[in-house]
PDB file of C-alpha atoms and ligand atoms in Angstrom:
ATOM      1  CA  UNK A   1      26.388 -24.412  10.512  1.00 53.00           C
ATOM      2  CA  UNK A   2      28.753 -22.681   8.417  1.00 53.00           C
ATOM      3  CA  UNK A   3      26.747 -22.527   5.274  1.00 60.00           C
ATOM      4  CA  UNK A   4      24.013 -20.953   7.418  1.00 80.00           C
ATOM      5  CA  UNK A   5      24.251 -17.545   5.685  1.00 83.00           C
ATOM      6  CA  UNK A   6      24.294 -18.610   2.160  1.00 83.00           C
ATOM      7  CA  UNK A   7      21.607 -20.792   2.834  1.00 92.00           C
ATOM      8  CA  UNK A   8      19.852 -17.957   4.590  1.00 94.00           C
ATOM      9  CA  UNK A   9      20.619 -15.724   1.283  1.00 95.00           C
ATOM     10  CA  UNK A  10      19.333 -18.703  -1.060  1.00 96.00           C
ATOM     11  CA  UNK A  11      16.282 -18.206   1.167  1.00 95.00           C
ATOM     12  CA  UNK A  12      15.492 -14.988   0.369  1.00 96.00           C
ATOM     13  CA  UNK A  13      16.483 -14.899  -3.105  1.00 96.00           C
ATOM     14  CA  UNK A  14      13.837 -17.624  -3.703  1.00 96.00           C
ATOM     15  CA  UNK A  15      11.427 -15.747  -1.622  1.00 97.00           C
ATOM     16  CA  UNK A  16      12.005 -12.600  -3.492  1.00 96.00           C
ATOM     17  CA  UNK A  17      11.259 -14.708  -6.809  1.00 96.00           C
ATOM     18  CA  UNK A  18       8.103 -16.517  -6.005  1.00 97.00           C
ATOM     19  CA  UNK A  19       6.680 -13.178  -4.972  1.00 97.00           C
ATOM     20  CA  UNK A  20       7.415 -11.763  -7.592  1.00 95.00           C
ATOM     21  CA  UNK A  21       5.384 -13.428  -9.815  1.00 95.00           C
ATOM     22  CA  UNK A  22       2.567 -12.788  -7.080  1.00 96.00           C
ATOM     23  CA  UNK A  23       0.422 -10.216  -9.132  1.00 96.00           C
ATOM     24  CA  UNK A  24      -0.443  -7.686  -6.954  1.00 97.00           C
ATOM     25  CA  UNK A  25      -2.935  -4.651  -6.733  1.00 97.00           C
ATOM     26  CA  UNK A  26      -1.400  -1.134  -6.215  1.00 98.00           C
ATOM     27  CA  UNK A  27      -2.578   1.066  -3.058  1.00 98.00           C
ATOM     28  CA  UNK A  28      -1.459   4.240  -1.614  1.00 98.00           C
ATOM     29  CA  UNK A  29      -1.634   4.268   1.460  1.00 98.00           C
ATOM     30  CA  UNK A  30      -2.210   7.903   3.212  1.00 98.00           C
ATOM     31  CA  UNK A  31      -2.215   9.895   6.350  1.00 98.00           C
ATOM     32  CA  UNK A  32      -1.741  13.107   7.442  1.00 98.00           C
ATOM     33  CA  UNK A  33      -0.589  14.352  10.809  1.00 97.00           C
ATOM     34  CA  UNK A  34       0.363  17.932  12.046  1.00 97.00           C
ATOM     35  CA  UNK A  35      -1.044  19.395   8.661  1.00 96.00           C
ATOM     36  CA  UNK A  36       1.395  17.119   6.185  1.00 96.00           C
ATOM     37  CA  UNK A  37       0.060  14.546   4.195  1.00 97.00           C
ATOM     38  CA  UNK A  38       2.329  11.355   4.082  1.00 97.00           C
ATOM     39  CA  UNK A  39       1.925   8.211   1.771  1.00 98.00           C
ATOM     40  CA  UNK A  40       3.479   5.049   0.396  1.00 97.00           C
ATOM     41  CA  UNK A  41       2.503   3.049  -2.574  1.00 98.00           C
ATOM     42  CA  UNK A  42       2.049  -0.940  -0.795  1.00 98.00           C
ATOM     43  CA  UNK A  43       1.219  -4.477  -2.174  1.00 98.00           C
ATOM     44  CA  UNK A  44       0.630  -6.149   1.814  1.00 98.00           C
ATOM     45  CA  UNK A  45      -3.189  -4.885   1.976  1.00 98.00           C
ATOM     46  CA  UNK A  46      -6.046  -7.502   2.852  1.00 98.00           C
ATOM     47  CA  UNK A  47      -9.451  -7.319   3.517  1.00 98.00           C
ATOM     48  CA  UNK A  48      -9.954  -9.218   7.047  1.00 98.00           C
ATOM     49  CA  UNK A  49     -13.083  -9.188   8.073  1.00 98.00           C
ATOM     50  CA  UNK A  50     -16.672  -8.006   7.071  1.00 98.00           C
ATOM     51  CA  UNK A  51     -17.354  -7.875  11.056  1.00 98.00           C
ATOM     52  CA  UNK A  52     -16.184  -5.584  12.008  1.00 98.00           C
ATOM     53  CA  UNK A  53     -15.215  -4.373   8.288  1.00 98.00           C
ATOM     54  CA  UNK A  54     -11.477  -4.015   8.225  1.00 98.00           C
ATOM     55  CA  UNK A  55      -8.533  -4.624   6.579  1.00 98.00           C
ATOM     56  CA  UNK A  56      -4.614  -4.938   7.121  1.00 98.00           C
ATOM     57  CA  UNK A  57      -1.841  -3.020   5.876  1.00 98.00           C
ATOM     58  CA  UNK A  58       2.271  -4.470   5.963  1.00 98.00           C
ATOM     59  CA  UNK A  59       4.267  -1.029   6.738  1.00 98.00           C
ATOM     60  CA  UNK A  60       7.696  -1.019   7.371  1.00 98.00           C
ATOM     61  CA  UNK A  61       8.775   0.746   9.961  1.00 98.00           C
ATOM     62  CA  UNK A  62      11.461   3.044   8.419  1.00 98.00           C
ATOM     63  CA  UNK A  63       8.935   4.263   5.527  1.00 97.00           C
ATOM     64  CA  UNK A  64       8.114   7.906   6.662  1.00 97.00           C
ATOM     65  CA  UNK A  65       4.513   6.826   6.970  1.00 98.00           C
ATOM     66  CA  UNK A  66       5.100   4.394   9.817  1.00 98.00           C
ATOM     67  CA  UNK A  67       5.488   6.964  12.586  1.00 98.00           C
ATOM     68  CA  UNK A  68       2.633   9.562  11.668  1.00 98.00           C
ATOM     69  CA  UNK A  69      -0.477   6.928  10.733  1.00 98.00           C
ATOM     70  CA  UNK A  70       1.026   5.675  14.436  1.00 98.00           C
ATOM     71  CA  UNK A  71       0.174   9.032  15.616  1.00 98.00           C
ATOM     72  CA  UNK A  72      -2.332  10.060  13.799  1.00 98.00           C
ATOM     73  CA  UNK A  73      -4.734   6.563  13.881  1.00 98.00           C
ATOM     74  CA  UNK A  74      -6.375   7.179  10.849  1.00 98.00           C
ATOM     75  CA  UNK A  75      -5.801   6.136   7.363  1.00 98.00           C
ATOM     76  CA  UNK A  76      -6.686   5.526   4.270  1.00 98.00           C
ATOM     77  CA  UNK A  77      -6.523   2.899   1.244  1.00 98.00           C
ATOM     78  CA  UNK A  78      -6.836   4.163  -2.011  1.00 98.00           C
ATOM     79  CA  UNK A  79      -6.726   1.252  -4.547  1.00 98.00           C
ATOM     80  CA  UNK A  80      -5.263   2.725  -7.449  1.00 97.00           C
ATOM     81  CA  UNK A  81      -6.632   2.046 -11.291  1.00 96.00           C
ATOM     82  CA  UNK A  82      -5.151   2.218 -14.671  1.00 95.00           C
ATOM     83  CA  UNK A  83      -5.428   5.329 -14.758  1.00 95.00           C
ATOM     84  CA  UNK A  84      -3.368   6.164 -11.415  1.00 97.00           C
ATOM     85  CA  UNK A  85      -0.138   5.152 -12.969  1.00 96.00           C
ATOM     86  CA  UNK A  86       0.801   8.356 -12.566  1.00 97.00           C
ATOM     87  CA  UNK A  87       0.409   8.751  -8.802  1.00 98.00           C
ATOM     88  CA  UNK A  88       2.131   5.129  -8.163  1.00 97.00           C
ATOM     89  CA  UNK A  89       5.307   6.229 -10.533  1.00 96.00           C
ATOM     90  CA  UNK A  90       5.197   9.646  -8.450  1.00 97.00           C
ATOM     91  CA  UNK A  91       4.830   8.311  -5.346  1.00 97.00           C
ATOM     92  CA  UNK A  92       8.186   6.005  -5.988  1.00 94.00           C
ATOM     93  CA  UNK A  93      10.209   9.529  -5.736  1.00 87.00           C
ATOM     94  CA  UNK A  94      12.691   9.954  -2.963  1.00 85.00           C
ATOM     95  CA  UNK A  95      11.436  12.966  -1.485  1.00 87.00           C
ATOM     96  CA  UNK A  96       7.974  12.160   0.847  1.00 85.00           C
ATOM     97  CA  UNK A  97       7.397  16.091   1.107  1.00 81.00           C
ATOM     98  CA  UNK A  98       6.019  16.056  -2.821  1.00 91.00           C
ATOM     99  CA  UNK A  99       4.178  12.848  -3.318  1.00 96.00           C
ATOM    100  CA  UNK A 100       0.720  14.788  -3.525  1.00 97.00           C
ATOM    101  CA  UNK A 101       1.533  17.280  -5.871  1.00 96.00           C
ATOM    102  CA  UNK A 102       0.413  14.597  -8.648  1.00 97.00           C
ATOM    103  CA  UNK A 103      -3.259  13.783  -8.562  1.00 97.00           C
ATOM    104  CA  UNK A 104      -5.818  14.764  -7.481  1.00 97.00           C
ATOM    105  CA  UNK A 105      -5.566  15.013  -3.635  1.00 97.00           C
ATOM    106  CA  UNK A 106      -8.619  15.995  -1.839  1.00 97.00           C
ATOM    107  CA  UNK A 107      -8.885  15.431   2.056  1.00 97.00           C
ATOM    108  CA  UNK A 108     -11.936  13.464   3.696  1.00 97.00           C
ATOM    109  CA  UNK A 109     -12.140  13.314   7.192  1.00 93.00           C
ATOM    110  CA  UNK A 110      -8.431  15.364   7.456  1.00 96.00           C
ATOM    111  CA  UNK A 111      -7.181  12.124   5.525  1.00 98.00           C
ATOM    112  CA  UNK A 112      -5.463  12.349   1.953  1.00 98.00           C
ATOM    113  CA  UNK A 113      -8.114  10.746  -0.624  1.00 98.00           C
ATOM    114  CA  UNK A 114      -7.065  10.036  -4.031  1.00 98.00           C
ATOM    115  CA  UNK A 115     -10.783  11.454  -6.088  1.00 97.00           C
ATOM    116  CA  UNK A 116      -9.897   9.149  -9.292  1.00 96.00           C
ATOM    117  CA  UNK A 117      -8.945   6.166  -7.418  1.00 97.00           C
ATOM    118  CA  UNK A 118     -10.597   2.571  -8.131  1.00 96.00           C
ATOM    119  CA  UNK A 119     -11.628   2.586  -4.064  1.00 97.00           C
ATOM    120  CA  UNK A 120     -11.468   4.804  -1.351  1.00 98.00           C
ATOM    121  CA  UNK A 121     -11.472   2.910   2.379  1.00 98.00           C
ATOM    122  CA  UNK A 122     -10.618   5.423   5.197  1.00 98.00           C
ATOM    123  CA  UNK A 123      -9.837   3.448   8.323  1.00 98.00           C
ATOM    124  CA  UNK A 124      -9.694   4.074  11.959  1.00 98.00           C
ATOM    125  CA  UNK A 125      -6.668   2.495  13.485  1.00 98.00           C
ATOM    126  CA  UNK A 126      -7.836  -0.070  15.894  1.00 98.00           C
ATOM    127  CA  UNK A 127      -4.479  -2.301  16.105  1.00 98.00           C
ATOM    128  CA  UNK A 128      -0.616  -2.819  15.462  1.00 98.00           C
ATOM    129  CA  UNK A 129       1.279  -6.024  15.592  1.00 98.00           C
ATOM    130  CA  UNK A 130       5.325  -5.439  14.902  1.00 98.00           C
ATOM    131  CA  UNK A 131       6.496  -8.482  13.502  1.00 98.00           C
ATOM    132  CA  UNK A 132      10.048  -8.437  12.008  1.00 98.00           C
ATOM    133  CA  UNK A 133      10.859  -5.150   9.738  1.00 98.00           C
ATOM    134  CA  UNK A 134       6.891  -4.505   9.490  1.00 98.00           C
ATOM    135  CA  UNK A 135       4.145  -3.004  11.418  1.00 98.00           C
ATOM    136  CA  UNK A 136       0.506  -4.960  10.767  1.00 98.00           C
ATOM    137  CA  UNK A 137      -1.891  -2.000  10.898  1.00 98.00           C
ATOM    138  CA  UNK A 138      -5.244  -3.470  11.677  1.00 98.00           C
ATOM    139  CA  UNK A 139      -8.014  -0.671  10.154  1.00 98.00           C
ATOM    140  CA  UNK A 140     -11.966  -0.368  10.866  1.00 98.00           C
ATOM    141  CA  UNK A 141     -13.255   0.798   8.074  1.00 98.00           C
ATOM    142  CA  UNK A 142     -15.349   4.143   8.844  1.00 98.00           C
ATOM    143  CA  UNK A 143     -16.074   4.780   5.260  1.00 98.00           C
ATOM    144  CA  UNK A 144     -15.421   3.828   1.579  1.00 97.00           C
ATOM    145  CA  UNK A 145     -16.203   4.951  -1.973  1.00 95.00           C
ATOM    146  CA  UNK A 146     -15.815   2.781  -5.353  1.00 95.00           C
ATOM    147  CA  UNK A 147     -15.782   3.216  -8.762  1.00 88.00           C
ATOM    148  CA  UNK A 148     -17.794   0.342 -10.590  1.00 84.00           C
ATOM    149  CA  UNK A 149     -16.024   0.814 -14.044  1.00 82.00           C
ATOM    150  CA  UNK A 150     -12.239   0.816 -12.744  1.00 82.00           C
ATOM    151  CA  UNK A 151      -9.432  -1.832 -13.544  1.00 90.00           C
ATOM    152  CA  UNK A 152      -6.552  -2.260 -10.586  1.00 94.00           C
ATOM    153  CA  UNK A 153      -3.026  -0.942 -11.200  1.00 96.00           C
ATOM    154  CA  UNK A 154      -1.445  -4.392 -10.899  1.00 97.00           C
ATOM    155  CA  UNK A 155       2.017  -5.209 -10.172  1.00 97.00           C
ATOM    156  CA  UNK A 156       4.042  -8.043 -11.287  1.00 95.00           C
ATOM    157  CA  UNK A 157       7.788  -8.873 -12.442  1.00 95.00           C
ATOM    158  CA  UNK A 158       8.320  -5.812 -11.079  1.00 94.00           C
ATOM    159  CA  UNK A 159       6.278  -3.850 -13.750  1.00 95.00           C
ATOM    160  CA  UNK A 160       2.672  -2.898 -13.975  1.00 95.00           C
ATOM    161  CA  UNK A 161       0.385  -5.215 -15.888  1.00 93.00           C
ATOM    162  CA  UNK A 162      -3.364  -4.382 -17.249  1.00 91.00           C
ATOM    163  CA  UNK A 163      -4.973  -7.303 -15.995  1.00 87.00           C
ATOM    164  CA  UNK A 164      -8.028  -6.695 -18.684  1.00 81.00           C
ATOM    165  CA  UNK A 165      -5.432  -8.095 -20.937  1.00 75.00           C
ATOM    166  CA  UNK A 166      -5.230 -11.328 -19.046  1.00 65.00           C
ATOM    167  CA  UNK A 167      -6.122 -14.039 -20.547  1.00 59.00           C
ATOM    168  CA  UNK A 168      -9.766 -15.858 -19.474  1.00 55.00           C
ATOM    169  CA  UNK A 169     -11.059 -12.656 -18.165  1.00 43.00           C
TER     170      UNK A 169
HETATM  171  C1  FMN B   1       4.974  -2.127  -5.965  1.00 85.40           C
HETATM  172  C2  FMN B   1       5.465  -1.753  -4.596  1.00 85.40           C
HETATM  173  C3  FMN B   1       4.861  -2.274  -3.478  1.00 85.40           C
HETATM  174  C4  FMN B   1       5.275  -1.932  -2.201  1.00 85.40           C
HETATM  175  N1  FMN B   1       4.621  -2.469  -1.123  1.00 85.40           N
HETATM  176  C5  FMN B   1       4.974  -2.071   0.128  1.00 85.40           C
HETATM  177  C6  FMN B   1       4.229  -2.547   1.251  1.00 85.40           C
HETATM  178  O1  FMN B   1       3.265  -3.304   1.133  1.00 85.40           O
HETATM  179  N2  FMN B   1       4.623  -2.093   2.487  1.00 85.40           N
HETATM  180  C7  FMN B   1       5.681  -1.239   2.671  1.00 85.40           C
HETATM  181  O2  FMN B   1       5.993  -0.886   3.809  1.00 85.40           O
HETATM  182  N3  FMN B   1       6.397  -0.785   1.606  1.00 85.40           N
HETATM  183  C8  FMN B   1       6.052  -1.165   0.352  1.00 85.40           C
HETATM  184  N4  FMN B   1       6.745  -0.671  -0.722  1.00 85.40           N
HETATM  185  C9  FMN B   1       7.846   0.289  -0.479  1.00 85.40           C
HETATM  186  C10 FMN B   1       7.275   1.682  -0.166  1.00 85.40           C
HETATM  187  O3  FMN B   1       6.416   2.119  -1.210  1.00 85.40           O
HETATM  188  C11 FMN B   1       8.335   2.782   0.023  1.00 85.40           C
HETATM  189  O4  FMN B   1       9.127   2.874  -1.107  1.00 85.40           O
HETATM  190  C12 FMN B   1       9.232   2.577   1.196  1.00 85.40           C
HETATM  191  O5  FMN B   1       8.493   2.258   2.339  1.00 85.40           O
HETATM  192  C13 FMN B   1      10.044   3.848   1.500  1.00 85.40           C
HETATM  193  O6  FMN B   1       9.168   4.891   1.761  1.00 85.40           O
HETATM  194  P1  FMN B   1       9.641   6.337   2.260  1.00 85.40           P
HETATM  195  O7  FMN B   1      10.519   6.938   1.200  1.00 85.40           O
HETATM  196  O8  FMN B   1       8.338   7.102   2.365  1.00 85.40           O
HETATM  197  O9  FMN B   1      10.294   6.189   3.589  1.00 85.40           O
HETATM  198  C14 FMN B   1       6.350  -1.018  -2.023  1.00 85.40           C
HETATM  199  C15 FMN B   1       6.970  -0.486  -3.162  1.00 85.40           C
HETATM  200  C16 FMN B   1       6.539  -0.847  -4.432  1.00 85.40           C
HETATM  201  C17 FMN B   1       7.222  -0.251  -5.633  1.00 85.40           C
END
């Protein structure tokens, strides 16, 4: 039992490796709540279910999102492109008060929608399962927009990949 906490480490560090090289589409994941937008830029988003539509989203509970989409019960999932590199850097600054003054933020339905995104879904809060450090927001989808022509923002090895430059696509 006393190598329970390196082993434990070892764990984790293994973890942390093999999902790393888990490529991964970008999001931004919005809400706004008592007139301030919040967001975070997440990689645990999955479709679930085409009935009811909806999808999942992996929050953790200390980002500054966590407590307002709570609130608030709506959000939204804008799946960033290529060309929203600039909103995923930005959104990676410490201060949550200024993460929309890059892009271009319009609000649908009082919810922060990114205009040039790959996909817009806005979601209507429907369920929340805590589960270790995370919240598992369950969303109906109430509506969505896409762009036919984008490419997804991908992340892997901790950088972002265009995965138009993958090979056997
Ligand atoms: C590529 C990438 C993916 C991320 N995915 C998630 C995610 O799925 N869920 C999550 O809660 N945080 C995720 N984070 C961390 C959040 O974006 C954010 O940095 C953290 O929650 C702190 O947010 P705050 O400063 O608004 O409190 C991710 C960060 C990066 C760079």
């Amino acid at each position: 039992m006393t190598d329970s906490v390196p082993e434990h480490a070892a764990l984790l560090d293994d973890f942390r490796k093999a999902m790393r090289h888990v490529a991964a589409t970008v999001y931004a994941v919005t809400t706004r709540h008592e007139g301030r937008s919040y967001g975070i830029l997440a990689t645990a988003v999955s479709s679930l279910s085409f009935d009811p539509p909806s999808l999942l989203v992996c929050i953790n509970r200390s980002a500054s999102l966590h407590a307002p989409l709570l609130a608030e019960g709506r959000f939204c999932v804008n799946v960033l492109g290529l060309g929203n590199r600039d909103v995923a850097e930005h959104f990676m600054t410490p201060s949550a008060a200024d993460r929309f003054t890059v892009g271009d933020w319009e609000l649908a339905d009082g919810v922060p929608v990114l205009a040039s995104a790959q996909s817009s879904l806005l979601c209507q809060l429907v369920h929340a399962h805590d589960f270790g450090t995370h919240s598992i927001f369950i969303g109906e989808l109430t509506a969505a927009k896409h762009r036919q022509d984008a490419t997804p923002l991908t992340y892997f090895d901790r950088q972002y990949i265009d995965i138009s430059e993958a090979p056997g696509r």
